[in-house]
Amino acid sequence: MTDVTLNFYEKNAEDYAAGKLAPNPRLFTFLDRCRPEGKVLELGTGGGVDAAAIVKRGFDLDATDGSSELAAIASRRIGQPVRTMLFNELNAVGIYDGVYACASLTHVPRSDLRGVIEKVYRALSESGVFWASFKAGAEEGSDALGRHYNYLSQGELATLWRAAAPWRTIETEVWLGGAYDRKPTEWVAITALR
Ligand SMILES: C[S@@+](CC[C@H](N)C(=O)[O-])C[C@H]1O[C@@H](n2cnc3c(N)ncnc32)[C@H](O)[C@@H]1O
């Protein structure tokens, strides 16, 4: 594996997975907007805490992560297979009612993000919902742990989403929260409806 960010997750998988104790509270608003018991793709599931909540709510979850170590941990947690898949390997067409990416696409280089958004648009069914959260910022770069972040602003994310595909609606939300590195973090999430 040559990706520095993925190497970080691969090497620190146990510790990273132990750091998230409860599901993302915004997950449930996303699930409420998806077709009940529909098919949900998770990109970058990490240790599988959100995945477990998605399964518990009765959705047909396709959980994925680029780190095979984290995929194995998540798979043990949720009691079903978790696929090792890179974001840019997504080639599904029209099969998901929802695509959920909590703090994962934040690692995609700016120059590659549009391509991933296009792939997600293609993978969604009509009226499918896409939710993704990002560490906000002004300039692409690495954190103290060596992980790469695209660090986009709320406005830049909305512009990128609009340029990538003909979404019916796009909403953004910003809040202050925590992160694995224990630093106060400004987060921005985007919800887009196909
Ligand atoms: C900050 S963690 C978030 C994990 C989980 N969604 C959560 O909220 O705890 C980012 C996740 O994205 C995965 N990831 C990073 N780059 C990736 C890539 N290029 N393709 C697929 N997964 C990737 C990492 O392995 C890691 O699980």
PDB file of C-alpha atoms and ligand atoms in Angstrom:
ATOM      1  CA  MET A   1       0.000   0.000   0.000  1.00  0.00           C
ATOM      2  CA  THR A   2       1.609   3.314  -1.046  1.00  0.00           C
ATOM      3  CA  ASP A   3      -1.064   5.808   0.110  1.00  0.00           C
ATOM      4  CA  VAL A   4       0.351   7.515   3.233  1.00  0.00           C
ATOM      5  CA  THR A   5      -3.094   8.112   4.729  1.00  0.00           C
ATOM      6  CA  LEU A   6      -4.219   4.531   4.210  1.00  0.00           C
ATOM      7  CA  ASN A   7      -0.913   3.324   5.661  1.00  0.00           C
ATOM      8  CA  PHE A   8      -1.700   5.309   8.786  1.00  0.00           C
ATOM      9  CA  TYR A   9      -5.092   3.602   9.171  1.00  0.00           C
ATOM     10  CA  GLU A  10      -3.666   0.182   8.364  1.00  0.00           C
ATOM     11  CA  LYS A  11      -0.914   0.508  11.000  1.00  0.00           C
ATOM     12  CA  ASN A  12      -3.107   2.118  13.671  1.00  0.00           C
ATOM     13  CA  ALA A  13      -6.325   0.237  12.969  1.00  0.00           C
ATOM     14  CA  GLU A  14      -6.896  -1.190  16.477  1.00  0.00           C
ATOM     15  CA  ASP A  15      -6.211   2.118  18.202  1.00  0.00           C
ATOM     16  CA  TYR A  16      -8.265   4.123  15.697  1.00  0.00           C
ATOM     17  CA  ALA A  17     -11.217   1.757  15.969  1.00  0.00           C
ATOM     18  CA  ALA A  18     -11.104   1.894  19.776  1.00  0.00           C
ATOM     19  CA  GLY A  19     -11.419   5.691  19.689  1.00  0.00           C
ATOM     20  CA  LYS A  20     -14.996   5.909  18.397  1.00  0.00           C
ATOM     21  CA  LEU A  21     -17.487   4.835  21.023  1.00  0.00           C
ATOM     22  CA  ALA A  22     -20.855   6.022  19.704  1.00  0.00           C
ATOM     23  CA  PRO A  23     -22.412   6.566  16.282  1.00  0.00           C
ATOM     24  CA  ASN A  24     -22.356   9.956  14.601  1.00  0.00           C
ATOM     25  CA  PRO A  25     -25.622  11.654  15.710  1.00  0.00           C
ATOM     26  CA  ARG A  26     -26.105  13.050  12.182  1.00  0.00           C
ATOM     27  CA  LEU A  27     -26.219   9.503  10.810  1.00  0.00           C
ATOM     28  CA  PHE A  28     -29.846   9.166  11.881  1.00  0.00           C
ATOM     29  CA  THR A  29     -31.043  12.240   9.950  1.00  0.00           C
ATOM     30  CA  PHE A  30     -29.382  10.739   6.868  1.00  0.00           C
ATOM     31  CA  LEU A  31     -31.038   7.341   7.437  1.00  0.00           C
ATOM     32  CA  ASP A  32     -34.442   9.001   7.911  1.00  0.00           C
ATOM     33  CA  ARG A  33     -34.088  10.389   4.379  1.00  0.00           C
ATOM     34  CA  CYS A  34     -33.197   7.032   2.801  1.00  0.00           C
ATOM     35  CA  ARG A  35     -35.796   4.529   1.583  1.00  0.00           C
ATOM     36  CA  PRO A  36     -36.698   2.440   4.663  1.00  0.00           C
ATOM     37  CA  GLU A  37     -34.726  -0.844   4.720  1.00  0.00           C
ATOM     38  CA  GLY A  38     -33.069   0.278   1.475  1.00  0.00           C
ATOM     39  CA  LYS A  39     -29.520  -0.435   0.276  1.00  0.00           C
ATOM     40  CA  VAL A  40     -26.850   1.805   1.789  1.00  0.00           C
ATOM     41  CA  LEU A  41     -23.191   2.040   0.752  1.00  0.00           C
ATOM     42  CA  GLU A  42     -20.731   3.209   3.391  1.00  0.00           C
ATOM     43  CA  LEU A  43     -17.417   4.619   2.153  1.00  0.00           C
ATOM     44  CA  GLY A  44     -14.618   4.444   4.749  1.00  0.00           C
ATOM     45  CA  THR A  45     -16.456   2.607   7.507  1.00  0.00           C
ATOM     46  CA  GLY A  46     -13.444   2.659   9.883  1.00  0.00           C
ATOM     47  CA  GLY A  47     -14.110   0.480  12.930  1.00  0.00           C
ATOM     48  CA  GLY A  48     -17.754   0.025  11.954  1.00  0.00           C
ATOM     49  CA  VAL A  49     -19.568   1.900  14.742  1.00  0.00           C
ATOM     50  CA  ASP A  50     -21.854   3.777  12.328  1.00  0.00           C
ATOM     51  CA  ALA A  51     -22.156   0.607  10.233  1.00  0.00           C
ATOM     52  CA  ALA A  52     -23.523  -1.283  13.253  1.00  0.00           C
ATOM     53  CA  ALA A  53     -26.179   1.399  13.753  1.00  0.00           C
ATOM     54  CA  ILE A  54     -27.143   1.282  10.049  1.00  0.00           C
ATOM     55  CA  VAL A  55     -27.591  -2.501  10.198  1.00  0.00           C
ATOM     56  CA  LYS A  56     -29.536  -2.228  13.472  1.00  0.00           C
ATOM     57  CA  ARG A  57     -31.960   0.163  11.746  1.00  0.00           C
ATOM     58  CA  GLY A  58     -32.759  -2.578   9.206  1.00  0.00           C
ATOM     59  CA  PHE A  59     -30.873  -1.261   6.159  1.00  0.00           C
ATOM     60  CA  ASP A  60     -29.088  -3.541   3.689  1.00  0.00           C
ATOM     61  CA  LEU A  61     -25.557  -2.250   4.263  1.00  0.00           C
ATOM     62  CA  ASP A  62     -22.619  -2.543   1.875  1.00  0.00           C
ATOM     63  CA  ALA A  63     -19.790  -1.388   4.150  1.00  0.00           C
ATOM     64  CA  THR A  64     -16.388  -0.666   2.591  1.00  0.00           C
ATOM     65  CA  ASP A  65     -12.976   0.673   3.602  1.00  0.00           C
ATOM     66  CA  GLY A  66      -9.617   1.052   1.878  1.00  0.00           C
ATOM     67  CA  SER A  67      -7.821  -0.422   4.898  1.00  0.00           C
ATOM     68  CA  SER A  68      -8.108  -4.207   5.086  1.00  0.00           C
ATOM     69  CA  GLU A  69      -7.283  -4.076   8.830  1.00  0.00           C
ATOM     70  CA  LEU A  70     -10.168  -1.705   9.543  1.00  0.00           C
ATOM     71  CA  ALA A  71     -12.467  -3.671   7.231  1.00  0.00           C
ATOM     72  CA  ALA A  72     -11.689  -6.801   9.295  1.00  0.00           C
ATOM     73  CA  ILE A  73     -12.379  -5.017  12.596  1.00  0.00           C
ATOM     74  CA  ALA A  74     -15.638  -3.548  11.258  1.00  0.00           C
ATOM     75  CA  SER A  75     -16.673  -6.918   9.873  1.00  0.00           C
ATOM     76  CA  ARG A  76     -16.235  -8.530  13.306  1.00  0.00           C
ATOM     77  CA  ARG A  77     -18.254  -5.708  14.874  1.00  0.00           C
ATOM     78  CA  ILE A  78     -21.215  -5.910  12.507  1.00  0.00           C
ATOM     79  CA  GLY A  79     -21.168  -9.673  11.885  1.00  0.00           C
ATOM     80  CA  GLN A  80     -21.125  -9.420   8.095  1.00  0.00           C
ATOM     81  CA  PRO A  81     -18.454  -8.945   5.419  1.00  0.00           C
ATOM     82  CA  VAL A  82     -16.911  -5.502   4.932  1.00  0.00           C
ATOM     83  CA  ARG A  83     -15.313  -5.056   1.520  1.00  0.00           C
ATOM     84  CA  THR A  84     -11.818  -3.617   1.136  1.00  0.00           C
ATOM     85  CA  MET A  85     -12.423  -1.005  -1.563  1.00  0.00           C
ATOM     86  CA  LEU A  86     -10.817   2.305  -2.478  1.00  0.00           C
ATOM     87  CA  PHE A  87     -13.151   5.235  -3.149  1.00  0.00           C
ATOM     88  CA  ASN A  88     -12.049   5.395  -6.782  1.00  0.00           C
ATOM     89  CA  GLU A  89     -12.871   1.703  -7.267  1.00  0.00           C
ATOM     90  CA  LEU A  90     -16.608   2.395  -6.930  1.00  0.00           C
ATOM     91  CA  ASN A  91     -18.184   1.335 -10.222  1.00  0.00           C
ATOM     92  CA  ALA A  92     -21.771   0.483  -9.212  1.00  0.00           C
ATOM     93  CA  VAL A  93     -24.629   1.968 -11.248  1.00  0.00           C
ATOM     94  CA  GLY A  94     -28.031   2.941  -9.832  1.00  0.00           C
ATOM     95  CA  ILE A  95     -28.154   0.442  -6.975  1.00  0.00           C
ATOM     96  CA  TYR A  96     -27.922   2.391  -3.689  1.00  0.00           C
ATOM     97  CA  ASP A  97     -30.685   4.285  -1.885  1.00  0.00           C
ATOM     98  CA  GLY A  98     -28.064   6.041   0.205  1.00  0.00           C
ATOM     99  CA  VAL A  99     -24.304   6.608   0.250  1.00  0.00           C
ATOM    100  CA  TYR A 100     -22.763   7.546   3.602  1.00  0.00           C
ATOM    101  CA  ALA A 101     -19.195   8.824   4.040  1.00  0.00           C
ATOM    102  CA  CYS A 102     -18.399  10.069   7.548  1.00  0.00           C
ATOM    103  CA  ALA A 103     -14.998  11.797   7.705  1.00  0.00           C
ATOM    104  CA  SER A 104     -13.628   9.615   4.920  1.00  0.00           C
ATOM    105  CA  LEU A 105     -13.769  11.599   1.655  1.00  0.00           C
ATOM    106  CA  THR A 106     -12.015  14.359   3.607  1.00  0.00           C
ATOM    107  CA  HIS A 107      -8.834  12.392   2.722  1.00  0.00           C
ATOM    108  CA  VAL A 108      -9.350  12.515  -1.066  1.00  0.00           C
ATOM    109  CA  PRO A 109      -6.933  14.893  -2.839  1.00  0.00           C
ATOM    110  CA  ARG A 110      -8.807  17.956  -4.135  1.00  0.00           C
ATOM    111  CA  SER A 111      -7.977  17.037  -7.716  1.00  0.00           C
ATOM    112  CA  ASP A 112      -9.635  13.604  -7.343  1.00  0.00           C
ATOM    113  CA  LEU A 113     -12.755  14.558  -5.404  1.00  0.00           C
ATOM    114  CA  ARG A 114     -14.954  15.496  -8.353  1.00  0.00           C
ATOM    115  CA  GLY A 115     -14.373  12.061  -9.892  1.00  0.00           C
ATOM    116  CA  VAL A 116     -15.479  10.355  -6.669  1.00  0.00           C
ATOM    117  CA  ILE A 117     -18.631  12.517  -6.442  1.00  0.00           C
ATOM    118  CA  GLU A 118     -19.470  11.566 -10.048  1.00  0.00           C
ATOM    119  CA  LYS A 119     -19.035   7.888  -9.179  1.00  0.00           C
ATOM    120  CA  VAL A 120     -21.340   8.230  -6.163  1.00  0.00           C
ATOM    121  CA  TYR A 121     -23.974  10.007  -8.303  1.00  0.00           C
ATOM    122  CA  ARG A 122     -23.858   7.111 -10.784  1.00  0.00           C
ATOM    123  CA  ALA A 123     -24.075   4.535  -7.988  1.00  0.00           C
ATOM    124  CA  LEU A 124     -27.245   6.065  -6.504  1.00  0.00           C
ATOM    125  CA  SER A 125     -30.773   5.180  -7.575  1.00  0.00           C
ATOM    126  CA  GLU A 126     -33.298   7.932  -8.440  1.00  0.00           C
ATOM    127  CA  SER A 127     -34.001   9.925  -5.244  1.00  0.00           C
ATOM    128  CA  GLY A 128     -30.956   8.397  -3.560  1.00  0.00           C
ATOM    129  CA  VAL A 129     -29.246  10.399  -0.795  1.00  0.00           C
ATOM    130  CA  PHE A 130     -25.532  11.162  -0.394  1.00  0.00           C
ATOM    131  CA  TRP A 131     -24.157  12.352   2.965  1.00  0.00           C
ATOM    132  CA  ALA A 132     -20.476  13.158   3.488  1.00  0.00           C
ATOM    133  CA  SER A 133     -18.564  15.034   6.182  1.00  0.00           C
ATOM    134  CA  PHE A 134     -15.227  16.839   5.963  1.00  0.00           C
ATOM    135  CA  LYS A 135     -12.729  18.637   8.134  1.00  0.00           C
ATOM    136  CA  ALA A 136     -13.141  22.242   7.012  1.00  0.00           C
ATOM    137  CA  GLY A 137     -10.207  24.424   6.035  1.00  0.00           C
ATOM    138  CA  ALA A 138      -8.615  26.690   3.497  1.00  0.00           C
ATOM    139  CA  GLU A 139      -5.698  24.720   2.076  1.00  0.00           C
ATOM    140  CA  GLU A 140      -5.055  21.091   1.258  1.00  0.00           C
ATOM    141  CA  GLY A 141      -2.394  19.505   3.472  1.00  0.00           C
ATOM    142  CA  SER A 142      -1.381  16.931   6.072  1.00  0.00           C
ATOM    143  CA  ASP A 143      -2.102  16.775   9.799  1.00  0.00           C
ATOM    144  CA  ALA A 144       0.449  16.069  12.553  1.00  0.00           C
ATOM    145  CA  LEU A 145      -0.169  12.325  12.119  1.00  0.00           C
ATOM    146  CA  GLY A 146       0.739  12.490   8.418  1.00  0.00           C
ATOM    147  CA  ARG A 147      -2.803  11.973   7.116  1.00  0.00           C
ATOM    148  CA  HIS A 148      -3.714  13.945   3.975  1.00  0.00           C
ATOM    149  CA  TYR A 149      -6.795  16.215   4.101  1.00  0.00           C
ATOM    150  CA  ASN A 150      -8.458  18.224   1.345  1.00  0.00           C
ATOM    151  CA  TYR A 151      -9.505  20.869   3.948  1.00  0.00           C
ATOM    152  CA  LEU A 152     -12.249  22.500   1.865  1.00  0.00           C
ATOM    153  CA  SER A 153     -14.598  25.289   2.920  1.00  0.00           C
ATOM    154  CA  GLN A 154     -18.386  24.968   3.043  1.00  0.00           C
ATOM    155  CA  GLY A 155     -18.685  27.118  -0.098  1.00  0.00           C
ATOM    156  CA  GLU A 156     -16.041  25.157  -2.014  1.00  0.00           C
ATOM    157  CA  LEU A 157     -17.724  21.859  -1.198  1.00  0.00           C
ATOM    158  CA  ALA A 158     -21.128  23.094  -2.380  1.00  0.00           C
ATOM    159  CA  THR A 159     -19.579  24.438  -5.604  1.00  0.00           C
ATOM    160  CA  LEU A 160     -17.763  21.164  -6.243  1.00  0.00           C
ATOM    161  CA  TRP A 161     -20.927  19.094  -5.685  1.00  0.00           C
ATOM    162  CA  ARG A 162     -22.961  21.322  -8.035  1.00  0.00           C
ATOM    163  CA  ALA A 163     -20.294  21.116 -10.736  1.00  0.00           C
ATOM    164  CA  ALA A 164     -19.967  17.332 -10.514  1.00  0.00           C
ATOM    165  CA  ALA A 165     -23.577  16.241 -11.097  1.00  0.00           C
ATOM    166  CA  PRO A 166     -27.174  17.506 -11.518  1.00  0.00           C
ATOM    167  CA  TRP A 167     -28.294  16.963  -7.902  1.00  0.00           C
ATOM    168  CA  ARG A 168     -31.913  17.911  -7.156  1.00  0.00           C
ATOM    169  CA  THR A 169     -30.925  19.563  -3.866  1.00  0.00           C
ATOM    170  CA  ILE A 170     -27.746  20.229  -1.925  1.00  0.00           C
ATOM    171  CA  GLU A 171     -27.588  21.225   1.757  1.00  0.00           C
ATOM    172  CA  THR A 172     -24.562  21.967   3.894  1.00  0.00           C
ATOM    173  CA  GLU A 173     -24.078  22.113   7.651  1.00  0.00           C
ATOM    174  CA  VAL A 174     -21.137  23.308   9.759  1.00  0.00           C
ATOM    175  CA  TRP A 175     -20.385  22.528  13.398  1.00  0.00           C
ATOM    176  CA  LEU A 176     -17.519  22.431  15.887  1.00  0.00           C
ATOM    177  CA  GLY A 177     -16.594  19.003  17.170  1.00  0.00           C
ATOM    178  CA  GLY A 178     -13.758  16.687  18.107  1.00  0.00           C
ATOM    179  CA  ALA A 179     -11.584  14.259  16.205  1.00  0.00           C
ATOM    180  CA  TYR A 180      -9.220  11.306  16.691  1.00  0.00           C
ATOM    181  CA  ASP A 181      -6.290  13.722  17.134  1.00  0.00           C
ATOM    182  CA  ARG A 182      -8.218  15.355  20.052  1.00  0.00           C
ATOM    183  CA  LYS A 183      -8.078  18.783  18.391  1.00  0.00           C
ATOM    184  CA  PRO A 184     -11.185  21.016  18.261  1.00  0.00           C
ATOM    185  CA  THR A 185     -12.297  20.671  14.657  1.00  0.00           C
ATOM    186  CA  GLU A 186     -14.636  22.562  12.350  1.00  0.00           C
ATOM    187  CA  TRP A 187     -16.666  20.018  10.394  1.00  0.00           C
ATOM    188  CA  VAL A 188     -18.771  20.552   7.312  1.00  0.00           C
ATOM    189  CA  ALA A 189     -21.268  18.032   5.959  1.00  0.00           C
ATOM    190  CA  ILE A 190     -23.052  17.929   2.662  1.00  0.00           C
ATOM    191  CA  THR A 191     -26.359  16.202   1.913  1.00  0.00           C
ATOM    192  CA  ALA A 192     -27.200  15.829  -1.773  1.00  0.00           C
ATOM    193  CA  LEU A 193     -30.333  14.312  -3.264  1.00  0.00           C
ATOM    194  CA  ARG A 194     -30.171  12.622  -6.650  1.00  0.00           C
TER     195      ARG A 194
HETATM  196  C1  LIG B   1     -11.249   9.455   9.646  1.00  0.00           C
HETATM  197  S1  LIG B   1     -11.572   7.775   9.252  1.00  0.00           S
HETATM  198  C2  LIG B   1     -13.349   7.711   9.408  1.00  0.00           C
HETATM  199  C3  LIG B   1     -13.840   6.316   9.715  1.00  0.00           C
HETATM  200  C4  LIG B   1     -15.331   6.209  10.048  1.00  0.00           C
HETATM  201  N1  LIG B   1     -16.164   6.632   8.946  1.00  0.00           N
HETATM  202  C5  LIG B   1     -15.621   7.011  11.288  1.00  0.00           C
HETATM  203  O1  LIG B   1     -16.422   7.958  11.237  1.00  0.00           O
HETATM  204  O2  LIG B   1     -15.047   6.673  12.333  1.00  0.00           O
HETATM  205  C6  LIG B   1     -11.307   7.702   7.491  1.00  0.00           C
HETATM  206  C7  LIG B   1     -11.532   6.323   6.903  1.00  0.00           C
HETATM  207  O3  LIG B   1     -11.385   6.403   5.479  1.00  0.00           O
HETATM  208  C8  LIG B   1     -10.612   5.301   5.020  1.00  0.00           C
HETATM  209  N2  LIG B   1      -9.920   5.722   3.800  1.00  0.00           N
HETATM  210  C9  LIG B   1      -8.960   6.669   3.674  1.00  0.00           C
HETATM  211  N3  LIG B   1      -8.579   6.788   2.389  1.00  0.00           N
HETATM  212  C10 LIG B   1      -9.323   5.895   1.693  1.00  0.00           C
HETATM  213  C11 LIG B   1      -9.418   5.548   0.299  1.00  0.00           C
HETATM  214  N4  LIG B   1      -8.656   6.150  -0.622  1.00  0.00           N
HETATM  215  N5  LIG B   1     -10.312   4.608  -0.090  1.00  0.00           N
HETATM  216  C12 LIG B   1     -11.103   4.002   0.846  1.00  0.00           C
HETATM  217  N6  LIG B   1     -11.055   4.275   2.180  1.00  0.00           N
HETATM  218  C13 LIG B   1     -10.171   5.209   2.593  1.00  0.00           C
HETATM  219  C14 LIG B   1      -9.677   4.986   6.166  1.00  0.00           C
HETATM  220  O4  LIG B   1      -9.170   3.686   6.121  1.00  0.00           O
HETATM  221  C15 LIG B   1     -10.560   5.259   7.377  1.00  0.00           C
HETATM  222  O5  LIG B   1     -11.284   4.139   7.781  1.00  0.00           O
END
